[in-house]
């Protein structure tokens, strides 16, 4: 057994995030579910970010089925529940609807296949996770699509596995540096507990906390606008961007003299859309970016085969990536053989 | 007329609904769909139920109420499922789960209410038989699947599935036929309970709504009204909760108002910023709250039931639709006059009619309106800035600006003569001196006739 299964069990939740389609996220999910000790632990599985993205009605390409084991709990949409290929006991039907109907929670009474499509908004995911705690679930596993369409973020989980591979880039050194950038973002430190409590409920706008701890909204500033003018920011100690953090905004902060010492806060790594160059420049200048929620990155998995059939050298890829990020890297398909 | 048709009335009904702490989305829909009551018996009965809930939350422990409220959070809208059941459809697993969930919830809530003799106030039909059908193993938990004990053959197939996962698809296909047979059988057995399920769901919504209304009465300091059989309405220390809360957030106090009106038209005059519009808003709000059986924002209220309520205020929505403000207003008031000829009990509250036209014609329009409506069987309260001949109307005046402070009380006066305080008030607002002084000297050199 690969070591990360033991580590997963130290946390109450795990998300598995693919950096691109065909980077082996589903393989990784299957791998983990096959190996979790379902006899001693209550395990629940769901998926986020389904809104028309993973079930493509146009091309008819469907999200792959997951094989659940007897005793596992799962959250999926009404539509996919009706198509299940296992025997299961219904536990809850939520009030919230997704594009595929309401979210249904059930327990598998036999092993079998199911399509997963769970809560797709941040609040419904939060409620579903709460429901799982009420059911005394030991570990929630989230199939965490990275999606701008969905407000549900995989960063709500305590731990995370990233799946990367040739589909993300077919050149080893590019793939390593692109993946390392995401790993840097996932590993950003949390801001202070006080800031987390105050900023978490704010889901829109740009906010400033001054040296005396006064929180105020910067009405005139949106993080996406091109002409951002920070004025009277001398007292600003923390700058919180509730929405997406993009290059233009980061550059303005970096070049603003009164914001030299500022702590920049974003919700989590999924809200950061800055290039590695801007990110590096910001750090070099002494800038700090912190987050409100983060997952502990346990491992990275790679799929060396690109959708077009091109295959990277698995050992070299694992070695170089592991060296760059300081974490174990696995090729699950190769390990299986 | 349902609550949802009037919820956006500018009187502030939406605020009262937003302040209502309902536990389930279904109860909210149920309340919005409820019709405005227009018979004294119906309203009295609704307040009878609310009063019992109000006493109930005062008498029993808070933890007990919290348990009840928590239970009601589980109330779901399963009208579609109940309709399917009554139309002999075969329910699927999710629908059967919903039926079982509601039956267990209704039984739990009924038991809680029974402990305090509240079961006679809202009757919840017994659904023990429904639970028995959907809980063959007597587990008493609200989960569901096609249990093994429904069918021996199914049980057998499922144990084979566990032993031979490689044959799963084949075994599932066989099992799904047997499961469908069980679903048909269950749906047949449940069909006679469709009506009782619908009643139970509505009863739970009624409980949710009444608990929320009773808690709101406590929180906002509302009162139970009495029925006024003679067509007149009287309020003591009436207030507008939304305006009161807005003032409180700026550390200011709302001054409650006493007012009565009825057979004769009532004309309210008074200085600008004297709260005339707020009085009309509050009267409209109270009338709606009364006819949907909510607590009333007043120390005491004696209210007459009306068939229709008209609140005519400068309507920005019509203006957005492209009507001029004058046209929009004329059409609204026209509807009141037309309705007054239909032999119905009306309440009309009209804020400064014809204020956007020239004062000569405006005053004529208002005087005429008063004349036209005076001999109709209706309650009319109207505000105006025009000096008009009040005829039969009772005249009330806002006390007004005294010692630099506004006194919002209403006092009865003999004529409709309007106070001339606009310039003083403008000055107290710090409006440009040159403007105000020029106006003052114009008035002095050419006083109004």
PDB file of N, CA and C in Angstrom, chain A residues 70 78-79 81-82 84-95 102 104 109-113 134, chain B residues 70 73 75-77 92-95 97-98 141-145 147 158 161-162 168-169 172 179 183:
ATOM      1  N   UNK A  70     -19.313  -1.565  -0.415  1.00  0.00           N
ATOM      2  CA  UNK A  70     -20.419  -1.704   0.524  1.00  0.00           C
ATOM      3  C   UNK A  70     -20.126  -0.896   1.794  1.00  0.00           C
ATOM      4  N   UNK A  78     -30.186  13.666  -7.935  1.00  0.00           N
ATOM      5  CA  UNK A  78     -31.344  12.787  -8.129  1.00  0.00           C
ATOM      6  C   UNK A  78     -31.222  11.979  -9.414  1.00  0.00           C
ATOM      7  N   UNK A  79     -30.810  12.680 -10.494  1.00  0.00           N
ATOM      8  CA  UNK A  79     -30.765  12.012 -11.788  1.00  0.00           C
ATOM      9  C   UNK A  79     -29.777  10.850 -11.761  1.00  0.00           C
ATOM     10  N   UNK A  81     -28.720   9.366  -9.095  1.00  0.00           N
ATOM     11  CA  UNK A  81     -29.145   8.354  -8.133  1.00  0.00           C
ATOM     12  C   UNK A  81     -30.055   7.336  -8.816  1.00  0.00           C
ATOM     13  N   UNK A  82     -30.916   7.839  -9.665  1.00  0.00           N
ATOM     14  CA  UNK A  82     -31.855   6.934 -10.350  1.00  0.00           C
ATOM     15  C   UNK A  82     -31.118   5.976 -11.285  1.00  0.00           C
ATOM     16  N   UNK A  84     -28.191   4.598 -10.624  1.00  0.00           N
ATOM     17  CA  UNK A  84     -27.163   3.864  -9.870  1.00  0.00           C
ATOM     18  C   UNK A  84     -27.177   2.381 -10.230  1.00  0.00           C
ATOM     19  N   UNK A  85     -25.993   1.771 -10.115  1.00  0.00           N
ATOM     20  CA  UNK A  85     -25.933   0.327 -10.332  1.00  0.00           C
ATOM     21  C   UNK A  85     -25.400  -0.352  -9.076  1.00  0.00           C
ATOM     22  N   UNK A  86     -26.131  -0.157  -8.000  1.00  0.00           N
ATOM     23  CA  UNK A  86     -25.835  -0.799  -6.723  1.00  0.00           C
ATOM     24  C   UNK A  86     -27.101  -0.690  -5.878  1.00  0.00           C
ATOM     25  N   UNK A  87     -27.116  -1.425  -4.766  1.00  0.00           N
ATOM     26  CA  UNK A  87     -28.258  -1.321  -3.852  1.00  0.00           C
ATOM     27  C   UNK A  87     -27.861  -0.317  -2.769  1.00  0.00           C
ATOM     28  N   UNK A  88     -28.735   0.650  -2.500  1.00  0.00           N
ATOM     29  CA  UNK A  88     -28.362   1.660  -1.516  1.00  0.00           C
ATOM     30  C   UNK A  88     -29.570   2.157  -0.750  1.00  0.00           C
ATOM     31  N   UNK A  89     -29.295   2.664   0.448  1.00  0.00           N
ATOM     32  CA  UNK A  89     -30.331   3.143   1.351  1.00  0.00           C
ATOM     33  C   UNK A  89     -30.325   4.669   1.361  1.00  0.00           C
ATOM     34  N   UNK A  90     -31.485   5.287   1.077  1.00  0.00           N
ATOM     35  CA  UNK A  90     -31.588   6.754   1.043  1.00  0.00           C
ATOM     36  C   UNK A  90     -31.576   7.322   2.454  1.00  0.00           C
ATOM     37  N   UNK A  91     -30.761   8.328   2.658  1.00  0.00           N
ATOM     38  CA  UNK A  91     -30.644   8.919   3.994  1.00  0.00           C
ATOM     39  C   UNK A  91     -31.175  10.345   4.020  1.00  0.00           C
ATOM     40  N   UNK A  92     -30.967  11.064   2.933  1.00  0.00           N
ATOM     41  CA  UNK A  92     -31.410  12.457   2.921  1.00  0.00           C
ATOM     42  C   UNK A  92     -31.614  12.937   1.490  1.00  0.00           C
ATOM     43  N   UNK A  93     -32.605  13.806   1.325  1.00  0.00           N
ATOM     44  CA  UNK A  93     -32.784  14.488   0.040  1.00  0.00           C
ATOM     45  C   UNK A  93     -32.767  15.972   0.356  1.00  0.00           C
ATOM     46  N   UNK A  94     -31.819  16.720  -0.213  1.00  0.00           N
ATOM     47  CA  UNK A  94     -31.664  18.131   0.166  1.00  0.00           C
ATOM     48  C   UNK A  94     -32.726  19.001  -0.498  1.00  0.00           C
ATOM     49  N   UNK A  95     -32.854  20.231   0.018  1.00  0.00           N
ATOM     50  CA  UNK A  95     -33.770  21.192  -0.603  1.00  0.00           C
ATOM     51  C   UNK A  95     -33.124  21.848  -1.808  1.00  0.00           C
ATOM     52  N   UNK A 102     -32.059  17.484  -7.162  1.00  0.00           N
ATOM     53  CA  UNK A 102     -31.624  17.708  -5.781  1.00  0.00           C
ATOM     54  C   UNK A 102     -30.458  16.791  -5.433  1.00  0.00           C
ATOM     55  N   UNK A 104     -28.833  14.015  -3.279  1.00  0.00           N
ATOM     56  CA  UNK A 104     -29.323  12.879  -2.518  1.00  0.00           C
ATOM     57  C   UNK A 104     -28.146  12.263  -1.766  1.00  0.00           C
ATOM     58  N   UNK A 109     -25.377  -0.435   0.024  1.00  0.00           N
ATOM     59  CA  UNK A 109     -25.616  -1.702   0.729  1.00  0.00           C
ATOM     60  C   UNK A 109     -24.957  -2.867   0.002  1.00  0.00           C
ATOM     61  N   UNK A 110     -24.601  -2.633  -1.264  1.00  0.00           N
ATOM     62  CA  UNK A 110     -23.724  -3.562  -1.979  1.00  0.00           C
ATOM     63  C   UNK A 110     -22.698  -2.682  -2.678  1.00  0.00           C
ATOM     64  N   UNK A 111     -21.605  -3.317  -3.141  1.00  0.00           N
ATOM     65  CA  UNK A 111     -20.692  -2.539  -3.967  1.00  0.00           C
ATOM     66  C   UNK A 111     -21.361  -2.270  -5.302  1.00  0.00           C
ATOM     67  N   UNK A 112     -20.786  -1.325  -6.089  1.00  0.00           N
ATOM     68  CA  UNK A 112     -21.357  -1.096  -7.411  1.00  0.00           C
ATOM     69  C   UNK A 112     -21.014   0.284  -7.930  1.00  0.00           C
ATOM     70  N   UNK A 113     -21.538   0.556  -9.130  1.00  0.00           N
ATOM     71  CA  UNK A 113     -21.137   1.787  -9.815  1.00  0.00           C
ATOM     72  C   UNK A 113     -22.152   2.915  -9.628  1.00  0.00           C
ATOM     73  N   UNK A 134     -22.871  15.181  11.102  1.00  0.00           N
ATOM     74  CA  UNK A 134     -24.002  14.730  11.899  1.00  0.00           C
ATOM     75  C   UNK A 134     -24.158  13.204  11.801  1.00  0.00           C
TER      76      UNK A 134
ATOM     77  N   UNK B  70     -36.543  22.741  15.487  1.00  0.00           N
ATOM     78  CA  UNK B  70     -35.536  21.948  14.778  1.00  0.00           C
ATOM     79  C   UNK B  70     -36.205  20.861  13.945  1.00  0.00           C
ATOM     80  N   UNK B  73     -37.610  22.078  10.689  1.00  0.00           N
ATOM     81  CA  UNK B  73     -36.642  22.336   9.611  1.00  0.00           C
ATOM     82  C   UNK B  73     -36.638  21.205   8.597  1.00  0.00           C
ATOM     83  N   UNK B  75     -39.209  19.823   7.322  1.00  0.00           N
ATOM     84  CA  UNK B  75     -40.408  19.815   6.475  1.00  0.00           C
ATOM     85  C   UNK B  75     -40.046  20.154   5.028  1.00  0.00           C
ATOM     86  N   UNK B  76     -40.420  19.259   4.112  1.00  0.00           N
ATOM     87  CA  UNK B  76     -40.104  19.470   2.700  1.00  0.00           C
ATOM     88  C   UNK B  76     -41.397  19.602   1.900  1.00  0.00           C
ATOM     89  N   UNK B  77     -41.243  20.203   0.747  1.00  0.00           N
ATOM     90  CA  UNK B  77     -42.394  20.333  -0.151  1.00  0.00           C
ATOM     91  C   UNK B  77     -42.490  19.067  -0.996  1.00  0.00           C
ATOM     92  N   UNK B  92     -41.142   6.221  -7.099  1.00  0.00           N
ATOM     93  CA  UNK B  92     -39.774   5.687  -7.105  1.00  0.00           C
ATOM     94  C   UNK B  92     -39.188   5.764  -5.689  1.00  0.00           C
ATOM     95  N   UNK B  93     -37.943   5.320  -5.529  1.00  0.00           N
ATOM     96  CA  UNK B  93     -37.363   5.237  -4.188  1.00  0.00           C
ATOM     97  C   UNK B  93     -37.303   6.594  -3.501  1.00  0.00           C
ATOM     98  N   UNK B  94     -36.952   7.630  -4.282  1.00  0.00           N
ATOM     99  CA  UNK B  94     -36.832   8.960  -3.679  1.00  0.00           C
ATOM    100  C   UNK B  94     -38.200   9.424  -3.184  1.00  0.00           C
ATOM    101  N   UNK B  95     -39.241   9.173  -3.966  1.00  0.00           N
ATOM    102  CA  UNK B  95     -40.591   9.572  -3.550  1.00  0.00           C
ATOM    103  C   UNK B  95     -41.057   8.774  -2.328  1.00  0.00           C
ATOM    104  N   UNK B  97     -39.144   7.533  -0.087  1.00  0.00           N
ATOM    105  CA  UNK B  97     -38.370   8.099   1.019  1.00  0.00           C
ATOM    106  C   UNK B  97     -39.053   9.365   1.538  1.00  0.00           C
ATOM    107  N   UNK B  98     -39.502  10.216   0.606  1.00  0.00           N
ATOM    108  CA  UNK B  98     -40.146  11.470   1.010  1.00  0.00           C
ATOM    109  C   UNK B  98     -41.431  11.212   1.807  1.00  0.00           C
ATOM    110  N   UNK B 141     -36.400   4.707  11.777  1.00  0.00           N
ATOM    111  CA  UNK B 141     -35.536   5.784  11.295  1.00  0.00           C
ATOM    112  C   UNK B 141     -35.968   6.180   9.892  1.00  0.00           C
ATOM    113  N   UNK B 142     -35.741   7.439   9.586  1.00  0.00           N
ATOM    114  CA  UNK B 142     -36.284   7.994   8.342  1.00  0.00           C
ATOM    115  C   UNK B 142     -35.367   7.761   7.148  1.00  0.00           C
ATOM    116  N   UNK B 143     -34.849   6.552   6.999  1.00  0.00           N
ATOM    117  CA  UNK B 143     -34.113   6.232   5.775  1.00  0.00           C
ATOM    118  C   UNK B 143     -34.938   5.220   5.005  1.00  0.00           C
ATOM    119  N   UNK B 144     -34.612   5.022   3.748  1.00  0.00           N
ATOM    120  CA  UNK B 144     -35.445   4.073   2.983  1.00  0.00           C
ATOM    121  C   UNK B 144     -34.686   3.397   1.847  1.00  0.00           C
ATOM    122  N   UNK B 145     -34.986   2.130   1.644  1.00  0.00           N
ATOM    123  CA  UNK B 145     -34.694   1.440   0.389  1.00  0.00           C
ATOM    124  C   UNK B 145     -35.692   0.296   0.253  1.00  0.00           C
ATOM    125  N   UNK B 147     -36.511  -2.749   1.066  1.00  0.00           N
ATOM    126  CA  UNK B 147     -35.915  -3.646   2.070  1.00  0.00           C
ATOM    127  C   UNK B 147     -35.984  -5.105   1.644  1.00  0.00           C
ATOM    128  N   UNK B 158     -29.593 -10.301  -3.667  1.00  0.00           N
ATOM    129  CA  UNK B 158     -28.622  -9.342  -3.124  1.00  0.00           C
ATOM    130  C   UNK B 158     -27.464 -10.049  -2.436  1.00  0.00           C
ATOM    131  N   UNK B 161     -25.197 -11.060  -5.054  1.00  0.00           N
ATOM    132  CA  UNK B 161     -24.422  -9.908  -5.560  1.00  0.00           C
ATOM    133  C   UNK B 161     -23.150  -9.698  -4.750  1.00  0.00           C
ATOM    134  N   UNK B 162     -23.295  -9.849  -3.435  1.00  0.00           N
ATOM    135  CA  UNK B 162     -22.139  -9.622  -2.559  1.00  0.00           C
ATOM    136  C   UNK B 162     -21.098 -10.719  -2.755  1.00  0.00           C
ATOM    137  N   UNK B 168     -22.617  -8.910 -11.123  1.00  0.00           N
ATOM    138  CA  UNK B 168     -23.460  -7.843 -10.572  1.00  0.00           C
ATOM    139  C   UNK B 168     -24.487  -7.302 -11.568  1.00  0.00           C
ATOM    140  N   UNK B 169     -24.044  -6.989 -12.789  1.00  0.00           N
ATOM    141  CA  UNK B 169     -24.954  -6.351 -13.741  1.00  0.00           C
ATOM    142  C   UNK B 169     -26.168  -7.238 -14.019  1.00  0.00           C
ATOM    143  N   UNK B 172     -28.321  -7.372 -10.860  1.00  0.00           N
ATOM    144  CA  UNK B 172     -29.030  -6.095 -10.672  1.00  0.00           C
ATOM    145  C   UNK B 172     -30.247  -6.015 -11.576  1.00  0.00           C
ATOM    146  N   UNK B 179     -37.757  -5.290  -7.578  1.00  0.00           N
ATOM    147  CA  UNK B 179     -37.920  -4.016  -6.859  1.00  0.00           C
ATOM    148  C   UNK B 179     -39.105  -3.241  -7.406  1.00  0.00           C
ATOM    149  N   UNK B 183     -42.352  -1.759  -5.501  1.00  0.00           N
ATOM    150  CA  UNK B 183     -42.771  -0.356  -5.558  1.00  0.00           C
ATOM    151  C   UNK B 183     -44.242  -0.243  -5.962  1.00  0.00           C
TER     152      UNK B 183
END
